[in-house]
Structures are given as structure tokens and as C-alpha cells.
mmCIF file of C-alpha atoms in Angstrom:
data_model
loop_
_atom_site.group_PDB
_atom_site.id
_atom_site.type_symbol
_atom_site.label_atom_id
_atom_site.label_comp_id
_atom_site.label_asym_id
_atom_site.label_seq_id
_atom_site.Cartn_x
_atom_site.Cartn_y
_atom_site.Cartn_z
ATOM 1 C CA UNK O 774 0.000 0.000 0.000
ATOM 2 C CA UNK O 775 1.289 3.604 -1.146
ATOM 3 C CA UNK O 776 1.728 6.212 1.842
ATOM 4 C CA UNK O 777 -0.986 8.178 0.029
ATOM 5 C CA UNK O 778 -3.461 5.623 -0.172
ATOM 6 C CA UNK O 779 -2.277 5.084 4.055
ATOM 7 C CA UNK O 780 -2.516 8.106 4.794
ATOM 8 C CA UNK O 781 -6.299 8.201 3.347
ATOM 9 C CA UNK O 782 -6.552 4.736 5.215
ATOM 10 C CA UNK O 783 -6.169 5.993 8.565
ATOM 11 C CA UNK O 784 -8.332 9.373 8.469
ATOM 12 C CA UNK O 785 -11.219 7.439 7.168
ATOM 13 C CA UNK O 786 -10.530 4.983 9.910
ATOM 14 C CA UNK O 787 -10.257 7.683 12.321
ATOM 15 C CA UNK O 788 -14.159 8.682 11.345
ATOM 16 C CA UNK O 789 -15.534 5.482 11.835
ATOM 17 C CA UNK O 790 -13.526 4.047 14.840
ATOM 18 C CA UNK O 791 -14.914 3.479 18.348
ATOM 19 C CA UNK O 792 -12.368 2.276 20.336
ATOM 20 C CA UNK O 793 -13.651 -0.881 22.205
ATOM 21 C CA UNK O 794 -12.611 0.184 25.746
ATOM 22 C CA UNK O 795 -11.842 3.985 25.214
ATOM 23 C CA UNK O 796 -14.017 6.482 27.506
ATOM 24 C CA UNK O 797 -13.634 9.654 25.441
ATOM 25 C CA UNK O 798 -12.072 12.294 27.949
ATOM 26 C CA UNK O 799 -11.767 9.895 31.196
ATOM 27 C CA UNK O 800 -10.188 11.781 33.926
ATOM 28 C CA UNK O 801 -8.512 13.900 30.955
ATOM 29 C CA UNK O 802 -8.938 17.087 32.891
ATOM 30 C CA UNK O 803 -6.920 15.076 35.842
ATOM 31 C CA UNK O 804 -4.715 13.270 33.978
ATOM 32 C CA UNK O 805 -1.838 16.164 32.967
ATOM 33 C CA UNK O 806 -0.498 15.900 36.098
ATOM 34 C CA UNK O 807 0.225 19.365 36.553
ATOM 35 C CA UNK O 808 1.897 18.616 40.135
ATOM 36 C CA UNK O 809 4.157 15.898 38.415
ATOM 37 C CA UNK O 810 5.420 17.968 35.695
ATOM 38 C CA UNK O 811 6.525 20.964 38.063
ATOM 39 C CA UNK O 812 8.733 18.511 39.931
ATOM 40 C CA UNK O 813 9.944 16.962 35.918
ATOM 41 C CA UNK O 814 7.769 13.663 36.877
ATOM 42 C CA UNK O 815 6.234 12.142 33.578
ATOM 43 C CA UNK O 816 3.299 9.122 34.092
ATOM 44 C CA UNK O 817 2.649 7.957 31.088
ATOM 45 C CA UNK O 818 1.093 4.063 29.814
ATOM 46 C CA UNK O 819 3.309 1.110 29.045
ATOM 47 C CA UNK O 820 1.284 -0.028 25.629
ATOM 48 C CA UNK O 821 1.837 -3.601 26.875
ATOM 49 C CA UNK O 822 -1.645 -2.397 29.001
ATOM 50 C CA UNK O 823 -3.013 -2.600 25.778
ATOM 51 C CA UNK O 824 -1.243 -5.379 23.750
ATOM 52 C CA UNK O 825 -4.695 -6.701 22.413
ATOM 53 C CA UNK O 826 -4.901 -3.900 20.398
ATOM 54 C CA UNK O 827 -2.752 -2.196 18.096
ATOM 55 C CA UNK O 828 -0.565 0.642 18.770
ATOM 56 C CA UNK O 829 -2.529 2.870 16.947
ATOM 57 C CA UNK O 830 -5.680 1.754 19.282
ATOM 58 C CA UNK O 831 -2.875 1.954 22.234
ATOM 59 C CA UNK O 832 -2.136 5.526 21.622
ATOM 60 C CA UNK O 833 -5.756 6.420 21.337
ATOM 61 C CA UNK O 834 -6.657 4.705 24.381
ATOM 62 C CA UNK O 835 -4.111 6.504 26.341
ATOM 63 C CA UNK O 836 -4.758 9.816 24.982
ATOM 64 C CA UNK O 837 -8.069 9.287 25.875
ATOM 65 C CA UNK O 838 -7.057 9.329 29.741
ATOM 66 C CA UNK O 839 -4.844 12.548 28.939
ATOM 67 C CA UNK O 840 -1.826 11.150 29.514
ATOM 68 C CA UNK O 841 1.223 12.790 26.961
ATOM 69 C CA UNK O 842 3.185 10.210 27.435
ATOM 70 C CA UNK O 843 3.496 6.519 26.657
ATOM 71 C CA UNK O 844 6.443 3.388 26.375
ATOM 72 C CA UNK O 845 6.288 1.170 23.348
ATOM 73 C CA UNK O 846 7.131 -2.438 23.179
ATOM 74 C CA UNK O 847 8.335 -4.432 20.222
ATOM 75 C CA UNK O 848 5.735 -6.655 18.339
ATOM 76 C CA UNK O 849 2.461 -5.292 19.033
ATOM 77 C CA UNK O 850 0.024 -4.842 15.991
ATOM 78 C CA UNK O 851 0.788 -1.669 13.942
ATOM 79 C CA UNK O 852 -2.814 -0.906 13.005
ATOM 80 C CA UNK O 853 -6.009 -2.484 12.226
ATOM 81 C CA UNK O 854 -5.680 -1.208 8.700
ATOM 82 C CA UNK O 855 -2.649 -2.900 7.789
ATOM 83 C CA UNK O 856 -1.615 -7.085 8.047
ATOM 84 C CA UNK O 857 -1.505 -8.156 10.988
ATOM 85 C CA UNK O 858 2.303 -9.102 10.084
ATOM 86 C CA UNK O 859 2.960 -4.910 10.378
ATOM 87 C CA UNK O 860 4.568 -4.639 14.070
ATOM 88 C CA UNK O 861 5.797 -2.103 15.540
ATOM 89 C CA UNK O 862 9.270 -1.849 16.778
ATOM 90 C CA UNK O 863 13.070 -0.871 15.566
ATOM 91 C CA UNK O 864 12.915 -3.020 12.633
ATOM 92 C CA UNK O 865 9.922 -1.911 10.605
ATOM 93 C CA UNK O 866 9.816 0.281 7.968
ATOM 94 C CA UNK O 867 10.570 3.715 7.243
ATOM 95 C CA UNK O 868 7.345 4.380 5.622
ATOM 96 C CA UNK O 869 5.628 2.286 9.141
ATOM 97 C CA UNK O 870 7.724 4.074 11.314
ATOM 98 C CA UNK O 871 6.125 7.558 9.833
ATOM 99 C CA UNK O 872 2.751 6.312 10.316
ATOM 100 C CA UNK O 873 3.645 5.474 13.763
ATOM 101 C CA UNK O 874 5.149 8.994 14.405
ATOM 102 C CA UNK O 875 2.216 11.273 12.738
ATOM 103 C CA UNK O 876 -0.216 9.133 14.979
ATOM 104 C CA UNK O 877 1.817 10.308 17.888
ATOM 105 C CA UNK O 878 2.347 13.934 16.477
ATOM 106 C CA UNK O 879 -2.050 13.783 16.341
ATOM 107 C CA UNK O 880 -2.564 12.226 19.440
ATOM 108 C CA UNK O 881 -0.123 14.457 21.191
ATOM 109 C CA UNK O 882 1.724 11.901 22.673
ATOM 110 C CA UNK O 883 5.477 11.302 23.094
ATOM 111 C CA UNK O 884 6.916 7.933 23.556
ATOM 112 C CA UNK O 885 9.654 8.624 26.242
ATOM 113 C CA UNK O 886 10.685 4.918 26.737
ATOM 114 C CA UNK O 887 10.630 1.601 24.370
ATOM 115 C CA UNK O 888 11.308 -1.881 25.649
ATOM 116 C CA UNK O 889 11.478 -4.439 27.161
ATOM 117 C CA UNK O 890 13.789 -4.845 23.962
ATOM 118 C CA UNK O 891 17.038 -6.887 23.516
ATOM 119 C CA UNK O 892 20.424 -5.653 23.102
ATOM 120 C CA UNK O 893 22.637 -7.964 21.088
ATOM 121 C CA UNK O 894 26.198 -8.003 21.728
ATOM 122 C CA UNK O 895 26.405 -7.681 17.883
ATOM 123 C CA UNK O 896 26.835 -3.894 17.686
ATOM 124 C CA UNK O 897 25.617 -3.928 14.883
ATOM 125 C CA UNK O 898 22.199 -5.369 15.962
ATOM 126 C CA UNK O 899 22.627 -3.059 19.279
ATOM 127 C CA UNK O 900 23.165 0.070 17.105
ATOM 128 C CA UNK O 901 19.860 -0.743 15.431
ATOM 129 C CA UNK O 902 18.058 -0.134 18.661
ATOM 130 C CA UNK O 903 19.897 3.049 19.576
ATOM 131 C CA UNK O 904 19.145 4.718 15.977
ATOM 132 C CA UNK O 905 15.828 3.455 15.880
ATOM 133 C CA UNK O 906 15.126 5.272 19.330
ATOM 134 C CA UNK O 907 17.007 8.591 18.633
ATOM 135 C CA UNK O 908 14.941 8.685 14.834
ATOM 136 C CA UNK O 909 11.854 8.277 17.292
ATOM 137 C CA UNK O 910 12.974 11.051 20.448
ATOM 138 C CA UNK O 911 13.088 8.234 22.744
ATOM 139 C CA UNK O 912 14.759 8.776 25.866
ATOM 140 C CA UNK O 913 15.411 5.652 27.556
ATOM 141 C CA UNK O 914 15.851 1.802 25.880
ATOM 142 C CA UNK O 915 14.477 -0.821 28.483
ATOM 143 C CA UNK O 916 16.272 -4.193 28.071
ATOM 144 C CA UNK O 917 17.701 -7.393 30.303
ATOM 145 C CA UNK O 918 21.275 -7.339 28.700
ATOM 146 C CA UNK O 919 23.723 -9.928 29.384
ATOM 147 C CA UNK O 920 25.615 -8.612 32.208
ATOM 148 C CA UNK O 921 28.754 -9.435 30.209
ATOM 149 C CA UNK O 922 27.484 -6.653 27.081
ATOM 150 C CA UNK O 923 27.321 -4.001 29.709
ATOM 151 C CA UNK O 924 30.266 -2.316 28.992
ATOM 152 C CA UNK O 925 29.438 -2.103 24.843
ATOM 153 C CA UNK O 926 25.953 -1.295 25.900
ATOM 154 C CA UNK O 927 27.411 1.789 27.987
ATOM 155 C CA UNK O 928 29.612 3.054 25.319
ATOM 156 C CA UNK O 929 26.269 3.328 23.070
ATOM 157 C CA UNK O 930 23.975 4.759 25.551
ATOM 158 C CA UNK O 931 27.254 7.912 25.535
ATOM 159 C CA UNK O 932 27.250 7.694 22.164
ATOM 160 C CA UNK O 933 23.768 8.480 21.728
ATOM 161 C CA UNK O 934 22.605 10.489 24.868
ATOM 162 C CA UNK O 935 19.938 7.586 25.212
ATOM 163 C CA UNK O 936 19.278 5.782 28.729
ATOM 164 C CA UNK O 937 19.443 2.046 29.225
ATOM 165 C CA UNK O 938 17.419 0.627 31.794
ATOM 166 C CA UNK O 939 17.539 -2.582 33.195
ATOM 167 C CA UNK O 940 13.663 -4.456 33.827
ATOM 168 C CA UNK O 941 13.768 -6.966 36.394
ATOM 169 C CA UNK O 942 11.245 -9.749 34.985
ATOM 170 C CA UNK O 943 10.928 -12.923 37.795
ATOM 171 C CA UNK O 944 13.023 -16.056 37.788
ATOM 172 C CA UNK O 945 14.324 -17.318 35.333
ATOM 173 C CA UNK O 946 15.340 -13.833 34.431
ATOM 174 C CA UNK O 947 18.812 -12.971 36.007
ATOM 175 C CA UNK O 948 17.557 -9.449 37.209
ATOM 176 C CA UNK O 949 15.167 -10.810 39.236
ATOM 177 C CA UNK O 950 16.771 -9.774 42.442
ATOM 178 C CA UNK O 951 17.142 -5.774 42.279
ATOM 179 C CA UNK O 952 20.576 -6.891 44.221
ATOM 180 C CA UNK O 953 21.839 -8.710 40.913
ATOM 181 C CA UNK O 954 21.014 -5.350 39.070
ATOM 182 C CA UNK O 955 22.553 -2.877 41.582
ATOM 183 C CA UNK O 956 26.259 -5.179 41.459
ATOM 184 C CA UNK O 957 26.309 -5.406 37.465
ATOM 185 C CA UNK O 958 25.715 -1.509 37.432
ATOM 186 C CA UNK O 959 28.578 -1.058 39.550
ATOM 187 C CA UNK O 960 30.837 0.234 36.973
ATOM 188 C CA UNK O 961 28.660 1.360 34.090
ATOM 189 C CA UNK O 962 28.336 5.287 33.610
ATOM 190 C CA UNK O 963 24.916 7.130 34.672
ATOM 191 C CA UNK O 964 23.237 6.372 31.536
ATOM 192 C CA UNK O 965 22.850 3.043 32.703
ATOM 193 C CA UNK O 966 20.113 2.734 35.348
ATOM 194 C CA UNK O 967 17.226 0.479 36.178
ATOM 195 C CA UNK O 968 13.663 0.008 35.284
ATOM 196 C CA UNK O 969 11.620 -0.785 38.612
ATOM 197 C CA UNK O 970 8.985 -3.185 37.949
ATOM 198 C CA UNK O 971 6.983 -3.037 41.160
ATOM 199 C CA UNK O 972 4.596 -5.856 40.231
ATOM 200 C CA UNK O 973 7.590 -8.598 39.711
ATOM 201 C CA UNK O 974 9.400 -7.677 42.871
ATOM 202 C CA UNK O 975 6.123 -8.086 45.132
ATOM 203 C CA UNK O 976 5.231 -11.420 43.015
ATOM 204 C CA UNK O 977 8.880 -12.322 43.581
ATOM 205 C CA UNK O 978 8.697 -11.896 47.325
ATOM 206 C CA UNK O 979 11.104 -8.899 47.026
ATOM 207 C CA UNK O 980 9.621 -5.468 48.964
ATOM 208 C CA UNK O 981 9.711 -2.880 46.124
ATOM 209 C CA UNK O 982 9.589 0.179 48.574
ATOM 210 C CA UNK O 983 13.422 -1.682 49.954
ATOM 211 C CA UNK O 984 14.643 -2.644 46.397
ATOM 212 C CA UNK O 985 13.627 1.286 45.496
ATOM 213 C CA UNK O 986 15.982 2.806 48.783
ATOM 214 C CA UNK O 987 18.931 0.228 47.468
ATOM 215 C CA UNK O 988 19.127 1.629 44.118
ATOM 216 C CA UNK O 989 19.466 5.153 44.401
ATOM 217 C CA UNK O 990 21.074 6.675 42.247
ATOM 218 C CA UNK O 991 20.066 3.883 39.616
ATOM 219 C CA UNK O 992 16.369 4.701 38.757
ATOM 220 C CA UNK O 993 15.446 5.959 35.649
ATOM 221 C CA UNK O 994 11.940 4.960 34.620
ATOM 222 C CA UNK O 995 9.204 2.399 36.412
ATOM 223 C CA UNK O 996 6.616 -0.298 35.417
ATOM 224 C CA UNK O 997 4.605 0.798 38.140
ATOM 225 C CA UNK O 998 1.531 -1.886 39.683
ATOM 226 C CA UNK O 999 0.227 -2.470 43.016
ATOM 227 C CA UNK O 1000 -1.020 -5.708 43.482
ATOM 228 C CA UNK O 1001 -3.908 -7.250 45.042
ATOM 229 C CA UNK O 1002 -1.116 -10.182 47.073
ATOM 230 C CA UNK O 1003 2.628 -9.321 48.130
ATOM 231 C CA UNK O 1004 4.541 -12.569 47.270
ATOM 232 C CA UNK O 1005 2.161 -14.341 45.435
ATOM 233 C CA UNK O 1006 3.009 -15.348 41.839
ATOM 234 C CA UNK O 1007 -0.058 -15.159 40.384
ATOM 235 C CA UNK O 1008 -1.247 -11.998 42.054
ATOM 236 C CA UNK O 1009 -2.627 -9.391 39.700
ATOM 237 C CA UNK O 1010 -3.128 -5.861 39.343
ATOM 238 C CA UNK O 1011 -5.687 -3.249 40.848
ATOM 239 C CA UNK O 1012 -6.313 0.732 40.714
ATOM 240 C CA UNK O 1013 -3.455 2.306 42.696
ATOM 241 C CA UNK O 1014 -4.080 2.361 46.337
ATOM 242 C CA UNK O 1015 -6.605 -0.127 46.929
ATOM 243 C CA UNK O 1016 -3.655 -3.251 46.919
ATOM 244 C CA UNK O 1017 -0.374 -4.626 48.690
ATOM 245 C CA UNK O 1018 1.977 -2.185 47.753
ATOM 246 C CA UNK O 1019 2.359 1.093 50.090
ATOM 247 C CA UNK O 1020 2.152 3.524 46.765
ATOM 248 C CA UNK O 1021 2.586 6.766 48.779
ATOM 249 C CA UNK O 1022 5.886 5.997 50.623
ATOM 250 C CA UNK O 1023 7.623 4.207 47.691
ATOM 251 C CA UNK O 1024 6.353 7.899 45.712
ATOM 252 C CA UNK O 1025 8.274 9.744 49.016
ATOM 253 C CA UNK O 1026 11.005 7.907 48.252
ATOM 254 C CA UNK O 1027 11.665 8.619 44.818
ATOM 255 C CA UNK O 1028 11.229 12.136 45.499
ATOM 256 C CA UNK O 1029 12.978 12.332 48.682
ATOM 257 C CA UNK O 1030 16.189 10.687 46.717
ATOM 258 C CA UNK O 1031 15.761 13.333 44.242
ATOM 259 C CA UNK O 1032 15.600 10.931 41.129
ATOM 260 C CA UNK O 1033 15.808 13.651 37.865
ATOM 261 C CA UNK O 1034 12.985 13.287 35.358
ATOM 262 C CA UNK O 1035 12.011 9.493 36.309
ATOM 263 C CA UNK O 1036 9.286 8.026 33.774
ATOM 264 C CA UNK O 1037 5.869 6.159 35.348
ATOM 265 C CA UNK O 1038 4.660 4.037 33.015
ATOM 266 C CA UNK O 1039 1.415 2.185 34.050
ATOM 267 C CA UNK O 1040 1.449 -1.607 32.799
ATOM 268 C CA UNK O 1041 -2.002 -2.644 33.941
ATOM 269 C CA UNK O 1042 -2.114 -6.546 32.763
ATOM 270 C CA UNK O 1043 -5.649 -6.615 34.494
ATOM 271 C CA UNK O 1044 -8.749 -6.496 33.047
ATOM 272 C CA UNK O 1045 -7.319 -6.192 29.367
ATOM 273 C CA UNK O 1046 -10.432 -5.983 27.171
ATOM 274 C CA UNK O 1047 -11.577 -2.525 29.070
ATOM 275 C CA UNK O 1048 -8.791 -1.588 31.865
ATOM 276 C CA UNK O 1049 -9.131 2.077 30.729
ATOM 277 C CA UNK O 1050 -11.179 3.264 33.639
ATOM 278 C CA UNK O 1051 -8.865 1.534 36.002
ATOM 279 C CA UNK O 1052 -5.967 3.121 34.566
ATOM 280 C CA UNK O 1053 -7.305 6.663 34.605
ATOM 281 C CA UNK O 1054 -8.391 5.636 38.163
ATOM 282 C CA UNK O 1055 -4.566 4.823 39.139
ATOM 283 C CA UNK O 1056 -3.614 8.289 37.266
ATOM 284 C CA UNK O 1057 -6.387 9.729 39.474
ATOM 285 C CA UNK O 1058 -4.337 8.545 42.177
ATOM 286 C CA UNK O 1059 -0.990 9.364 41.962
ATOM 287 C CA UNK O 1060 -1.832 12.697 41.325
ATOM 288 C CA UNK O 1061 -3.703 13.162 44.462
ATOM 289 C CA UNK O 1062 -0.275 11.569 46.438
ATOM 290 C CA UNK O 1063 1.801 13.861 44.128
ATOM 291 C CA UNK O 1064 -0.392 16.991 45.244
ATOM 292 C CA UNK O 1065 0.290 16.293 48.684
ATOM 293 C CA UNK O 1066 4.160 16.146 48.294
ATOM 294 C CA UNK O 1067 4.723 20.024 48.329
ATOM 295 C CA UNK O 1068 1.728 20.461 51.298
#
């Protein structure tokens, strides 16, 4: 398909769609999080909240909350109006990648993080990542490296003024334990940081408020959950507040350690044909613990 005949595509699609799941305007008057941006906070979705849709359906969704910011992952569904073999990630097309950026540039939405991605030690697969992210103004790559690439990995992240942030999925990952993280970080410059899943530390048994004090000076963004279980495997997630996790002092924390411009990203793998309202709820949320920070 020609990018003129796309192009027409998607703005007749964007007559006709309604989003299953998108609540035109929920919480969008809450959701800019004016008291987050004037301490350089950003909350923003992880699209993997919405990874039964496409991205084009992921952006809408979480414009639709009034959120401005969101963090990609590779392999989800470019849009409805192309195959389903069009994905979205570093190794798509020019022409794809433009589509993906103008519905962004509508939307007014910024993608400030993409992962969880892999980082070859083939630098020439690694670079592919980096150029891909800096063609896209993405600030931070999230990835599980092999501790033993750290060092090439580093010398990228310089190279390109883009952060590297290491996700801690469960066992078998090796980054399970936020411990294993902070000791393979030990010598890597400050562009190299860490990616605090909250959810997998509290399914792994690990207190996320304790793993967030031992790596300061390490965070850069968050997959950010509270559970309705602490150390239960197959807990899930619920509306910020209402589970396990003590929300408000790991929030102190992060500002009491005076982490620069960290990234929230919401990754609510609960509810997945309509978690919209429950993610607008959580935004809802943080704001009101946010507000109460300069009180």
C-alpha cells in the first residue's frame, strides 16, 4: 500500500472508529499531572496495558485518559488497517515508522521509553536499537542485557545520549533480584540505570519500597503496579491504592532521593479488554499523592 493511499486509510478509519474500551475524555482534565510535571515527573502508559490492540488503538486509548506520554514495546500490531504481520518496533519500515510517528504527532503523545527490547552483543544489531530510538525522540531503551554486554551497551547509551534501563522480569530472568542489578551496574556510567517493575518484585517476594531505597542513584523509569497479594506469583493488578503495595511511601522515596525526570509508566495486565477506567483511576491517584508532596 502507497503512503498516500495510508494516509487516506487511517483518516477514514479515524471517522468510523470506536475504540472498544476507550471512555472519550476519562479523567482527561486530571490526567496532565500538573503537580508531576513541576517537579519533571512524567506518568505515562506502558502499551503492553493494551497489547490486544494495536498501537494505533494503544495511543488512542491513552490519549483518551490525557496522559502525553506513553512506552512502546516491540511486536504489538501496527494498526487495524494494515496485516496483521505490520509490528511495531526498531525493525519496521521507514514508511511504518512515519505512520507510527504522525499518529503520535495527532494524538499528542510522546513515547519517552521503548522496551522491554534486547540488546545484542552484535553492535551492529545493538546500534539498530539506539538509531531506531534517537529517529523516534526516545529517551530511555528498556532491556535485560547480558551482564557481560554491559560495557558495549554503555559506550552506546554515551554515544547516543539515550538511557538504558535494566527491567527486572521474575526467575528465570537474572535481574530478578534488584541486588543482581545494583552489582552489574557497579561500573557502568549514569546512563545506565534500572527500570523498577513493582509488580515482579512483590510477586517475587522482594519489597519494592526496599529494592527502590537500594538503588538510588540507579532509577530511571518504572513499570509501576500495586497488586492485590505481596509474594504471590499469580497476584494481579488493581487501581493504585486499593492493593499490597504502600504507593505513597515508595512515591516519598523517589522524590525524597531526588531521582531527575524518572518516567511512570502504568502496565495494567488486568482487566485487558476494558482496563481504561482503572488506569485513569490509578492516574487519578498518583496525582492526588503527588499533590500532597509540596503540602
Amino acid at each position: 500500500m502507497k503512503s498516500a493511499n495510508l494516509a487516506l486509510a487511517f483518516s477514514s478509519m479515524a471517522l468510523v472508529f470506536a475504540l472498544p474500551g476507550v471512555v472519550v475524555g476519562v479523567a482527561a482534565a486530571d490526567s496532565t499531572a500538573p503537580d508531576a510535571d513541576a517537579i519533571g515527573w512524567r506518568i505515562g502508559c506502558q502499551l503492553w496495558s493494551f497489547n490486544k490492540f494495536s498501537f494505533m488503538e494503544a495511543i488512542d486509548k491513552t490519549a483518551s485518559i490525557g496522559l502525553k506520554y506513553a512506552e512502546a514495546f516491540p511486536g504489538q500490531r501496527l494498526s487495524l488497517v494494515l496485516p496483521e504481520t505490520v509490528k511495531f518496533d526498531h525493525t519496521m519500515s521507514e514508511e511504518h515508522r512515519l505512520l507510527a510517528q504522525q499518529k503520535l504527532e495527532e494524538a499528542g503523545v510522546k513515547l519517552l521509553c521503548y522496551g522491554v527490547v534486547g540488546l545484542s552483543r552484535n553492535e551492529t544489531e545493538a546500534r539498530k536499537v539506539f538509531e531506531f530510538a534517537k529517529v523516534m525522540g526516545i529517551e530511555t531503551v528498556v532491556s535485560e542485557p547480558a551482564k557481560k554486554n554491559l560495557p558495549a551497551i554503555d559506550e552506546l547509551a554515551k554515544e547516543y545520549n539515550i538511557n538504558v534501563a535494566i527491567h527486572n522480569h521474575p526467575k528465570p530472568s537474572y535481574y530478578w533480584d534488584y541486588k543482581v542489578a545494583l552489582d552489574a551496574l557497579e561500573d557502568c556510567s549514569p546512563r545506565l540505570g534500572v527500570c523498577a517493575d513493582t509488580g515482579h518484585w512483590s510477586r517475587s517476594g522482594l519489597d519494592p519500597l526496599d529494592a527502590v531505597k537500594a538503588l538510588k542513584g540507579r532509577l530511571i523509569s518504572f513499570h509501576l503496579k500495586d497488586l492485590n497479594a505481596a509474594g504471590e506469583a499469580d497476584a494481579h493488578d488493581v487501581i493504585w491504592g486499593t492493593g499490597a503495595l504502600d504507593l505513597k511511601a515508595l512515591l516519598k522515596e523517589v522524590k525524597d532521593q531526588g531521582v531527575e525526570t524518572p518516567v511512570f509508566s502504568i502496565e495494567y495486565e488486568y482487566n485487558w479488554d476494558n482496563n481504561v477506567p482503572d488506569i485513569a483511576a490509578c492516574v487519578e491517584y498518583f496525582n492526588q499523592v503527588v499533590s500532597e508532596f509540596e503540602k
